[in-house]
XYZ file of C-alpha atoms in Angstrom:
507
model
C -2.728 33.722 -37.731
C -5.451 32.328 -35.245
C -7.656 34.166 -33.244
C -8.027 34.053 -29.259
C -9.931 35.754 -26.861
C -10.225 35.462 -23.271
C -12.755 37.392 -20.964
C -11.714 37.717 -17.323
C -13.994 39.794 -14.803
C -12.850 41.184 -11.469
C -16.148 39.506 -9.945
C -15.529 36.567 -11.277
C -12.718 34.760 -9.116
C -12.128 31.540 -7.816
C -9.928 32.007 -4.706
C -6.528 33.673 -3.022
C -3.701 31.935 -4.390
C -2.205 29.231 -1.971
C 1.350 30.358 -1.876
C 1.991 26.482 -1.154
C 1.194 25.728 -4.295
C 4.850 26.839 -5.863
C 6.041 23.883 -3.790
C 8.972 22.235 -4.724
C 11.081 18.662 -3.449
C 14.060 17.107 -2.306
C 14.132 13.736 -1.985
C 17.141 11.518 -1.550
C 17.254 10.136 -4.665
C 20.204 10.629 -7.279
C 22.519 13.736 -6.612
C 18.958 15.963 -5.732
C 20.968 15.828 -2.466
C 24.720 14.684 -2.568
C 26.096 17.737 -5.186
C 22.690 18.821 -5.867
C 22.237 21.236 -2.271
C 24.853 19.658 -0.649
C 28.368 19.258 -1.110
C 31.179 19.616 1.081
C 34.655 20.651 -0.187
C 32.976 22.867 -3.748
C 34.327 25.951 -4.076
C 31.125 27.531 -3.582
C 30.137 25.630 -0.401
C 29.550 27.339 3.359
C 31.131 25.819 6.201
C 28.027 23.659 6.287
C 28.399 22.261 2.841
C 25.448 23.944 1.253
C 26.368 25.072 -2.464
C 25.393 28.517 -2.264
C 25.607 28.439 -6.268
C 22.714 26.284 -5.787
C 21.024 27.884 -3.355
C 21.229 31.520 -4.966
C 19.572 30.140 -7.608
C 16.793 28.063 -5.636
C 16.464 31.758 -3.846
C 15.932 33.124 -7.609
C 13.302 30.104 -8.539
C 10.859 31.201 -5.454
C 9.451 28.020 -3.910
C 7.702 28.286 -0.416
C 7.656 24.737 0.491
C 9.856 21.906 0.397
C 9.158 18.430 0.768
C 11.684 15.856 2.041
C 13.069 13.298 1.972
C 10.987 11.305 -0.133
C 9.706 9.868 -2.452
C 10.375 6.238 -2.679
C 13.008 6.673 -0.802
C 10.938 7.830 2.592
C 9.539 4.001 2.495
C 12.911 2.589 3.744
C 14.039 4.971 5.702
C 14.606 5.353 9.612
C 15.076 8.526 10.267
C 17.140 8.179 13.032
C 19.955 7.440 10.952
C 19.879 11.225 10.119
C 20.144 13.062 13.440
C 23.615 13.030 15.955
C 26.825 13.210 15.298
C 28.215 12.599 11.279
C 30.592 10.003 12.340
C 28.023 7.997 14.142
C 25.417 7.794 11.735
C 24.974 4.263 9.489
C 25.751 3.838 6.116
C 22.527 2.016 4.531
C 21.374 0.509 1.265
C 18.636 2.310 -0.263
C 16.546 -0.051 -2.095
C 14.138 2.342 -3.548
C 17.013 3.879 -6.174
C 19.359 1.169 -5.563
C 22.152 3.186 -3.934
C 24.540 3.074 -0.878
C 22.646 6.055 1.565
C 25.482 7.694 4.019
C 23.087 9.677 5.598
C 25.707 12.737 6.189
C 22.816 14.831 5.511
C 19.562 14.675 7.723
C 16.869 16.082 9.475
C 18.941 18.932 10.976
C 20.453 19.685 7.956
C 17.957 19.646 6.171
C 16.016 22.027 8.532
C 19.227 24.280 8.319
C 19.375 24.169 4.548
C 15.611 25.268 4.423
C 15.997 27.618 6.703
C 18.620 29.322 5.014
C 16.489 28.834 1.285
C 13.390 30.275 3.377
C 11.378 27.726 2.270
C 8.450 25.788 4.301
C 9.511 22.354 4.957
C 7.019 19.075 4.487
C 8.068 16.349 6.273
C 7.481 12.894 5.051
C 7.433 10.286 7.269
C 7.756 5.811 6.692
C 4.612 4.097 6.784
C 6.060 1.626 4.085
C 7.936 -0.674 6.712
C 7.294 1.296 9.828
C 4.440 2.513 11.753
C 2.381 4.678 14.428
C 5.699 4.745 17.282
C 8.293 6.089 15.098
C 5.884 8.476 13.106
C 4.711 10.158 16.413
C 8.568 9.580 17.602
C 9.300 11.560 14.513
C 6.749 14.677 15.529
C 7.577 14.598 19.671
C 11.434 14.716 18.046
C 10.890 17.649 15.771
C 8.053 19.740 17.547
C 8.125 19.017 21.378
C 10.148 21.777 23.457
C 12.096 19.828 25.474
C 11.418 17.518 29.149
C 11.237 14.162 26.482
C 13.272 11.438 25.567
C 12.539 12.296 21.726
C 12.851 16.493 22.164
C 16.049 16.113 24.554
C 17.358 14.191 21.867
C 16.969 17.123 19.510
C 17.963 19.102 22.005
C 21.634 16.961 22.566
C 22.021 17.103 19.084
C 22.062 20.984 18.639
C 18.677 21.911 17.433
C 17.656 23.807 21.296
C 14.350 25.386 19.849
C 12.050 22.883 18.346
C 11.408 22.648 14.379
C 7.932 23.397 14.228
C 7.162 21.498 11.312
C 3.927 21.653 10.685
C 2.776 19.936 7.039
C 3.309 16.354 6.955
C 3.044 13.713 4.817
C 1.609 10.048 5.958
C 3.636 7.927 3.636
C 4.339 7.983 -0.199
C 3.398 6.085 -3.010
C 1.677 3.499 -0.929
C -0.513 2.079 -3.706
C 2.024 1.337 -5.665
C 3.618 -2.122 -6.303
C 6.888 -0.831 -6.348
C 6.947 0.899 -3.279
C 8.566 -0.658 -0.247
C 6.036 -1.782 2.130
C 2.799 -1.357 -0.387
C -0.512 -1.507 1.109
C -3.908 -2.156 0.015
C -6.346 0.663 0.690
C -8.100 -0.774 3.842
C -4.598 -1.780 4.829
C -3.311 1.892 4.512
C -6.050 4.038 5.484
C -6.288 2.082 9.129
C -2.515 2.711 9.221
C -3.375 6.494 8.045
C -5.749 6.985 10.366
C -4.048 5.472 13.545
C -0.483 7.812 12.466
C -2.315 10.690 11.895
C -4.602 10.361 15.837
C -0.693 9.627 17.507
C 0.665 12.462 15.707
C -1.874 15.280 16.438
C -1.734 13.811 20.453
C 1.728 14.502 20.330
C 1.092 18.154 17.854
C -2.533 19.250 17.133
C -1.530 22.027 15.310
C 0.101 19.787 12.568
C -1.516 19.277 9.052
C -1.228 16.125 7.395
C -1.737 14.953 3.681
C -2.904 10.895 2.990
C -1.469 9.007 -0.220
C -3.468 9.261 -2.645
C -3.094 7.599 -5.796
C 0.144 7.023 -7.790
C -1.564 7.950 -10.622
C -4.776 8.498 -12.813
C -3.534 5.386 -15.145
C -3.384 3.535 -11.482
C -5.858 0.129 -11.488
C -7.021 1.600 -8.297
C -7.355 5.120 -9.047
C -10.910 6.568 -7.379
C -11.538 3.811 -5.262
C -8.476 3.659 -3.252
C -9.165 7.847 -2.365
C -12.734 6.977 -1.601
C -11.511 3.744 0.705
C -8.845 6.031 2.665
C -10.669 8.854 3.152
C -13.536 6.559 4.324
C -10.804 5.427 7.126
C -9.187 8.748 7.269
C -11.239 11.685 6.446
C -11.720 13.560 9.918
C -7.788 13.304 10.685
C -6.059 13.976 7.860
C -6.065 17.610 5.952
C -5.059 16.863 2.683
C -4.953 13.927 0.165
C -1.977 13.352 -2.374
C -1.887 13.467 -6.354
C 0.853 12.561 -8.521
C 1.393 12.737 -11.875
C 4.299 12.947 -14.548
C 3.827 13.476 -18.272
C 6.325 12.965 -21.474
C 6.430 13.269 -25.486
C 5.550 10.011 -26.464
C 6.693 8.756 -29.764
C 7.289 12.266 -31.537
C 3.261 13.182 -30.614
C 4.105 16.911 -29.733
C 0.703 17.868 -30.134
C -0.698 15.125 -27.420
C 2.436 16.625 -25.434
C 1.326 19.733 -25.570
C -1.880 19.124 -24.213
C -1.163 17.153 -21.258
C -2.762 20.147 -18.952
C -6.391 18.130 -19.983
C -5.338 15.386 -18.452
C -4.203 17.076 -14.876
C -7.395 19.064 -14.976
C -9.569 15.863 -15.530
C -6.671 14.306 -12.721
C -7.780 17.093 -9.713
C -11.696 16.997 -11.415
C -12.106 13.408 -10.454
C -10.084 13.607 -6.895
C -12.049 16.121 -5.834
C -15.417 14.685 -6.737
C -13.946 11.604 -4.621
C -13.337 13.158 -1.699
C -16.375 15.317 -1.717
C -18.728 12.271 -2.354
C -16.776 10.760 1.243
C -17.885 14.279 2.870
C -21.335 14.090 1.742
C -21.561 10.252 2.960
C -19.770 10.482 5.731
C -21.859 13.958 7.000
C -18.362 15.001 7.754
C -18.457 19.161 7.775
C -14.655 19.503 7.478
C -12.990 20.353 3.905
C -10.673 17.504 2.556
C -8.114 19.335 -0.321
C -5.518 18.291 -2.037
C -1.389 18.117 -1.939
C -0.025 18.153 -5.218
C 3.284 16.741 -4.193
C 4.872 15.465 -6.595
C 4.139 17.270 -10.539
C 6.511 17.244 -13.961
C 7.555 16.175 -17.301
C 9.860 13.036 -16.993
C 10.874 10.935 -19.566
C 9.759 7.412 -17.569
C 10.080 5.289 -20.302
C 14.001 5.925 -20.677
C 13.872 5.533 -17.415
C 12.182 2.612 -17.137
C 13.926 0.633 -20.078
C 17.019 1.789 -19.678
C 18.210 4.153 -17.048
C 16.658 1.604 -13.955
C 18.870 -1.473 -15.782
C 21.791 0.591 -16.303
C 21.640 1.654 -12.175
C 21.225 -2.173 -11.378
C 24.538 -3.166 -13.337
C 26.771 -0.524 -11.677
C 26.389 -2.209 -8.383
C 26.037 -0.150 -5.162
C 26.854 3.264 -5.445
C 26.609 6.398 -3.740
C 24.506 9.503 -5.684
C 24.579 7.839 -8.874
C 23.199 10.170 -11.774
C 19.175 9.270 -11.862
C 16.500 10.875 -14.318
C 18.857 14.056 -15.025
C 16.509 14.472 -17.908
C 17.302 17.744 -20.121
C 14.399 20.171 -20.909
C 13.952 21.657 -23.852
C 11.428 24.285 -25.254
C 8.524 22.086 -25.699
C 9.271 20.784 -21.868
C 9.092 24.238 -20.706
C 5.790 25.076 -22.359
C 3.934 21.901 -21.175
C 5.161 22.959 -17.841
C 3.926 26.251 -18.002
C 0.478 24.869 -18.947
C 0.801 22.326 -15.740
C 1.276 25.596 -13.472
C -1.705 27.062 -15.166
C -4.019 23.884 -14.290
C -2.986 23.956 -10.514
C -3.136 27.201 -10.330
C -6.823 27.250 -12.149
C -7.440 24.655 -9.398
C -6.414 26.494 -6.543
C -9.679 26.434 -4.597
C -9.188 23.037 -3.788
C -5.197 21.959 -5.155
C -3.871 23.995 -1.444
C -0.618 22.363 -2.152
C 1.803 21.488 -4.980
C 5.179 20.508 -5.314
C 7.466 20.266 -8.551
C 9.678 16.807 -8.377
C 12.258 17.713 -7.695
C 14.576 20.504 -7.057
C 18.133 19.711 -8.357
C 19.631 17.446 -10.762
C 16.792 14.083 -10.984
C 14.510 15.407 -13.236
C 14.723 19.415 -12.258
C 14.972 23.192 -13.208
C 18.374 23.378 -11.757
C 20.914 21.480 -12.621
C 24.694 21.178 -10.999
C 27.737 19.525 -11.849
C 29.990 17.761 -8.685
C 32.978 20.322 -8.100
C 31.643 22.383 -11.061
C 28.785 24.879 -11.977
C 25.088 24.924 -11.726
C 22.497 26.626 -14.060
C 18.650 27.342 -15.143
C 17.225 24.115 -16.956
C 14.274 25.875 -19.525
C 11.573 24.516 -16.736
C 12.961 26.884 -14.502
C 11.477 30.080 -16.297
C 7.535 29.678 -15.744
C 7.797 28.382 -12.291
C 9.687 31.460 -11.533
C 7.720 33.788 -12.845
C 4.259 32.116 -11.840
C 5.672 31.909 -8.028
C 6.812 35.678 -8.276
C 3.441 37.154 -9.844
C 0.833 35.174 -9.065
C -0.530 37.462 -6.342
C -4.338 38.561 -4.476
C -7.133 36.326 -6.417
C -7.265 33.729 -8.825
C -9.459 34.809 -11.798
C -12.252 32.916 -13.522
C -11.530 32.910 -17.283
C -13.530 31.893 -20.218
C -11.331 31.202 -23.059
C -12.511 30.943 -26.622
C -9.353 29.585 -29.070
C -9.410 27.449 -32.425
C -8.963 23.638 -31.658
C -6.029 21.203 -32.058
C -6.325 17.847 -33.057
C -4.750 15.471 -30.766
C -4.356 11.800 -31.033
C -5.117 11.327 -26.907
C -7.016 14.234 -26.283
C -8.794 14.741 -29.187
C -9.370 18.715 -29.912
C -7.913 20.764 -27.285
C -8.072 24.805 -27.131
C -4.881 26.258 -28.655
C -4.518 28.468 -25.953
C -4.345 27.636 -22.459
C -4.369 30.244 -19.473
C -4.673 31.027 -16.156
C -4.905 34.744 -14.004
C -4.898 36.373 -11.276
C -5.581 40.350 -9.484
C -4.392 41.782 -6.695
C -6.892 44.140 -5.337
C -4.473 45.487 -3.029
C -1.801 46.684 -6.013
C -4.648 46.822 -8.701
C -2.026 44.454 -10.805
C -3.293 41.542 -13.021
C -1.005 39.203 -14.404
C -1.735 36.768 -17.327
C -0.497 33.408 -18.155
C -0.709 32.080 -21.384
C 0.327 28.940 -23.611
C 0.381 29.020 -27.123
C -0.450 24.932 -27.826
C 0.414 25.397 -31.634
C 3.910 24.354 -33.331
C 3.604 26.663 -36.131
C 1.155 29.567 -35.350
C 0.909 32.653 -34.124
C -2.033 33.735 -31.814
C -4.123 37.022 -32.440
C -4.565 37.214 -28.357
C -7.610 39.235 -27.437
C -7.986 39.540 -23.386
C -11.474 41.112 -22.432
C -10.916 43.099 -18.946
C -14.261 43.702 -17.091
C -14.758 45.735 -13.981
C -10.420 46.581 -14.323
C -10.513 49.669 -15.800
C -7.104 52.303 -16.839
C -5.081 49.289 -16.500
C -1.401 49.401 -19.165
C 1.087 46.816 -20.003
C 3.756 47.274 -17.612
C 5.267 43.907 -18.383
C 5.715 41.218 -21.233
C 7.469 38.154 -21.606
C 7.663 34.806 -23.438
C 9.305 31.544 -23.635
C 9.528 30.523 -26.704
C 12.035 29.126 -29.473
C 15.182 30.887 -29.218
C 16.489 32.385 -32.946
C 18.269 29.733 -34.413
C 17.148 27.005 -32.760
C 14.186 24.640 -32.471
C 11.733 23.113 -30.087
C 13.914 20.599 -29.222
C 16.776 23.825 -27.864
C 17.921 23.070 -24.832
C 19.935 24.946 -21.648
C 23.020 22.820 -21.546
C 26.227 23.667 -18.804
C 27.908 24.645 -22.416
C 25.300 27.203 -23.282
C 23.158 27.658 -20.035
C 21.130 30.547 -21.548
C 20.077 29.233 -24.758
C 16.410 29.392 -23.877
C 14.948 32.084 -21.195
C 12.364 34.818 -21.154
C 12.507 37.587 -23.756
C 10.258 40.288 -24.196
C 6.666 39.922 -25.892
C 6.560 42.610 -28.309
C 3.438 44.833 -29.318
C 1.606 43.639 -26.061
C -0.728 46.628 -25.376
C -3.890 47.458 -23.798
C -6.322 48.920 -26.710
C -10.605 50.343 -25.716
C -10.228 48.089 -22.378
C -8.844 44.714 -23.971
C -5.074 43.528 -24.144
C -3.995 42.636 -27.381
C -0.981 40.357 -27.951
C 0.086 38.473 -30.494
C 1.865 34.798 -29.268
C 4.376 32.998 -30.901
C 4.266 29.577 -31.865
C 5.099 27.086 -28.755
C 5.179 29.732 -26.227
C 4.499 30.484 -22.592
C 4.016 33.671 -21.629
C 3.307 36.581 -18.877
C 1.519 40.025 -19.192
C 1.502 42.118 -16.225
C -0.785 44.901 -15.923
C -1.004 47.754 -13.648
């Protein structure tokens, strides 16, 4: 069995945890939307179509913000076509997923839908083949109170009160030669910068996030942040990161330590935008949106799912990335929640992609069930506990080799205390396949503090890191107690299973 300790210090913190970061996303993009939240005629639907099967369980999973409606899909979209009466609304082609749009579900549905979920909503707006007019159109439509052509509108269509959306996004993806109407920096951080100075005349009390890069792999990674922000810094609020991570080729161990790469991911944006700030003598703080964060199999995708979509034809809600998580899934993910939240002195927002069905912790089934992918567990549990301050750990765990990263700490972790409750609450990956972790957690300056709570994910009895939740056997993986987890002279002591996630609450 290896040995692990980690010291964590009430004095030593980093700051509150953003409650934005246990974001989530819904974009209109496989059947996130159409039998995902939304579907008319299921025996579990409200008079509004809303699955409340679905929605009990997006209740359960705890995000606070929701970002819609894209995605790739926001770059070809007027949204227009979402607002008025049902029957009047155009049916489109989507050329972003390759699908027939109806657009039966829209702005005011969505704002319903997220109102009834009590979730924040982050509205995305087209700056892929449209521009300043309709973006500010967009805000004067959703936030004015009424006397306007735009808030009248809103008005006529049966939203009286305005929507008060305040977190935007300028764009998505825009960097990226896929993406309908891709820019080149200059081209998008002048287009940025103009959206963002018509927006905040129509709403000053908005907060908008820029596009950052696709990607850390991205040609133009670094330089295209330091370009827009150059353009953009004083009007926008937040700057975009993406990233998605898979097992490649059987390389668990690489897999597992995929958390190295995000932190490197936010290290490097944030020296990027701070260098603009020091350059630029701007006095402002520049942080970052997280907005789109997961495991997704891209290369199935890619080779075969994107072909498969093109030779169907035109469809409506085809199924796209409905990728099944197993154990190992649910661990990395766990250790992706523990790097944003690590980074939550400057990572202010963060959104798992997405919500339902294309590549999420809940899955559904049209005119049938819905259930708790394995993901599902340590977002839940992180968006529940994590609570007050964010501690500052120093971790000290035997290495792994791994072929991408070479040697990575076996244990990976993240905390936080609430100096209102006195609770502490630890979150901690076990990295190795086949060993257990002696777990030694140091607690300075938190004194008479007891186990009150402990939990892992890990591999079920019978099964294997491959075990998955299927519709056939939807609780195959979840959280089970962490036995012998006790506090002993002032440090916990725990012992972790191999490939593991887990929580210890104190009190």
């Amino acid at each position: 069995m290896s040995q692990a300790r980690i010291t964590i210090d009430r004095d030593f913190t980093i700051a509150d945890v953003p409650r934005r970061l246990f974001g989530s996303f819904v974009e209109h993009m496989g059947r996130c939307v159409y039998t995902g939240i939304y579907e008319p005629g299921h025996p579990q639907a409200d008079e509004r179509g809303f699955r409340q099967d679905v929605l009990a369980l997006v209740k359960e999973m705890g995000p606070t913000v929701v970002r819609y409606p894209g995605g790739n899909f926001v770059s070809g979209y007027r949204w227009e076509d979402g607002v008025g009466p049902v029957e009047d609304r155009p049916v489109r082609i989507d050329g972003a997923w390759h699908t027939i749009e109806t657009n039966a579900f829209g702005l005011h549905e969505f704002m319903d839908w997220a109102k009834e979920a009590d979730v924040e909503v982050m509205e995305a707006i087209n700056l892929g083949t449209r521009g300043v007019e309709e973006a500010r159109s967009l805000v004067e439509y959703a936030n004015h109170p009424g006397g306007t052509y735009w808030s009248d509108l809103r008005r006529k269509n049966g939203a009286e009160q305005p929507f008060d959306i305040k977190l935007w996004c300028l764009g998505n993806e825009l960097d990226g030669p896929w993406q309908i109407g891709g820019k080149t920096a200059t081209e998008y951080g002048r287009l940025a910068q103009e959206s963002a100075k018509a927006m905040k005349l129509v709403d000053p009390t908005i907060e908008l996030v820029a596009v950052g890069s696709s990607g850390r792999s991205m040609p133009t990674f670094g330089t295209w942040e330091h370009t827009v922000l150059t353009h953009a810094y004083d009007e926008v609020d937040f700057i975009s990161m993406h990233a998605y991570y898979q097992e490649h080729d059987g390389d668990a161990e690489s897999f597992l330590a995929e958390s190295v790469d995000m932190d490197a991911f936010i290290d490097g944006v944030i020296a990027t935008i701070d260098a603009v700030k020091a350059a630029g003598k701007h006095t402002k703080q520049v942080d970052i949106s997280f907005d789109e964060w997961n495991v997704w199999d891209q290369v199935k995708f890619n080779d075969v799912e994107s072909v498969e979509i093109a030779k169907a034809g035109w469809k409506k809600h085809p199924r796209v990335i409905e990728d099944t998580y197993n154990v190992t899934d649910a661990v990395v993910v766990g250790t992706l929640l523990n790097s944003l939240l690590r980074h939550g002195d400057r990572v202010k927002i963060a959104n798992q992609a997405q919500l339902v069905n294309v590549i999420a912790p809940i899955r559904s089934e049209e005119n049938g069930g819905a259930w708790r992918q394995t993901s599902f567990w340590p977002f839940e549990r992180m968006a529940r506990l994590a609570k007050g301050r964010i501690l500052r750990l120093a971790v000290s765990a035997p290495q792994i080799e791994t072929k991408r990263y070479g040697g990575v700490d076996s244990v990976d972790a993240a905390a936080t205390w609430d100096e209102e409750t006195g609770r502490v609450v630890v979150f901690v990956a076990n990295r190795s396949l086949d060993e257990e972790s002696d777990l030694t957690v140091e607690l300075r300056g938190l004194t008479g503090l007891r186990v009150v709570n402990a939990e892992t994910l890990t591999i079920p009895e019978g099964g294997d890191r491959h075990t998955a939740n299927l519709e056939t056997t939807q609780d195959a993986v979840h959280m089970v107690p962490l036995t012998a987890a006790e506090v002993v002279d002032g440090a916990v002591r725990a012992t972790l299973p191999p490939l593991s996630w887990s929580v210890i609450e104190l009190a």
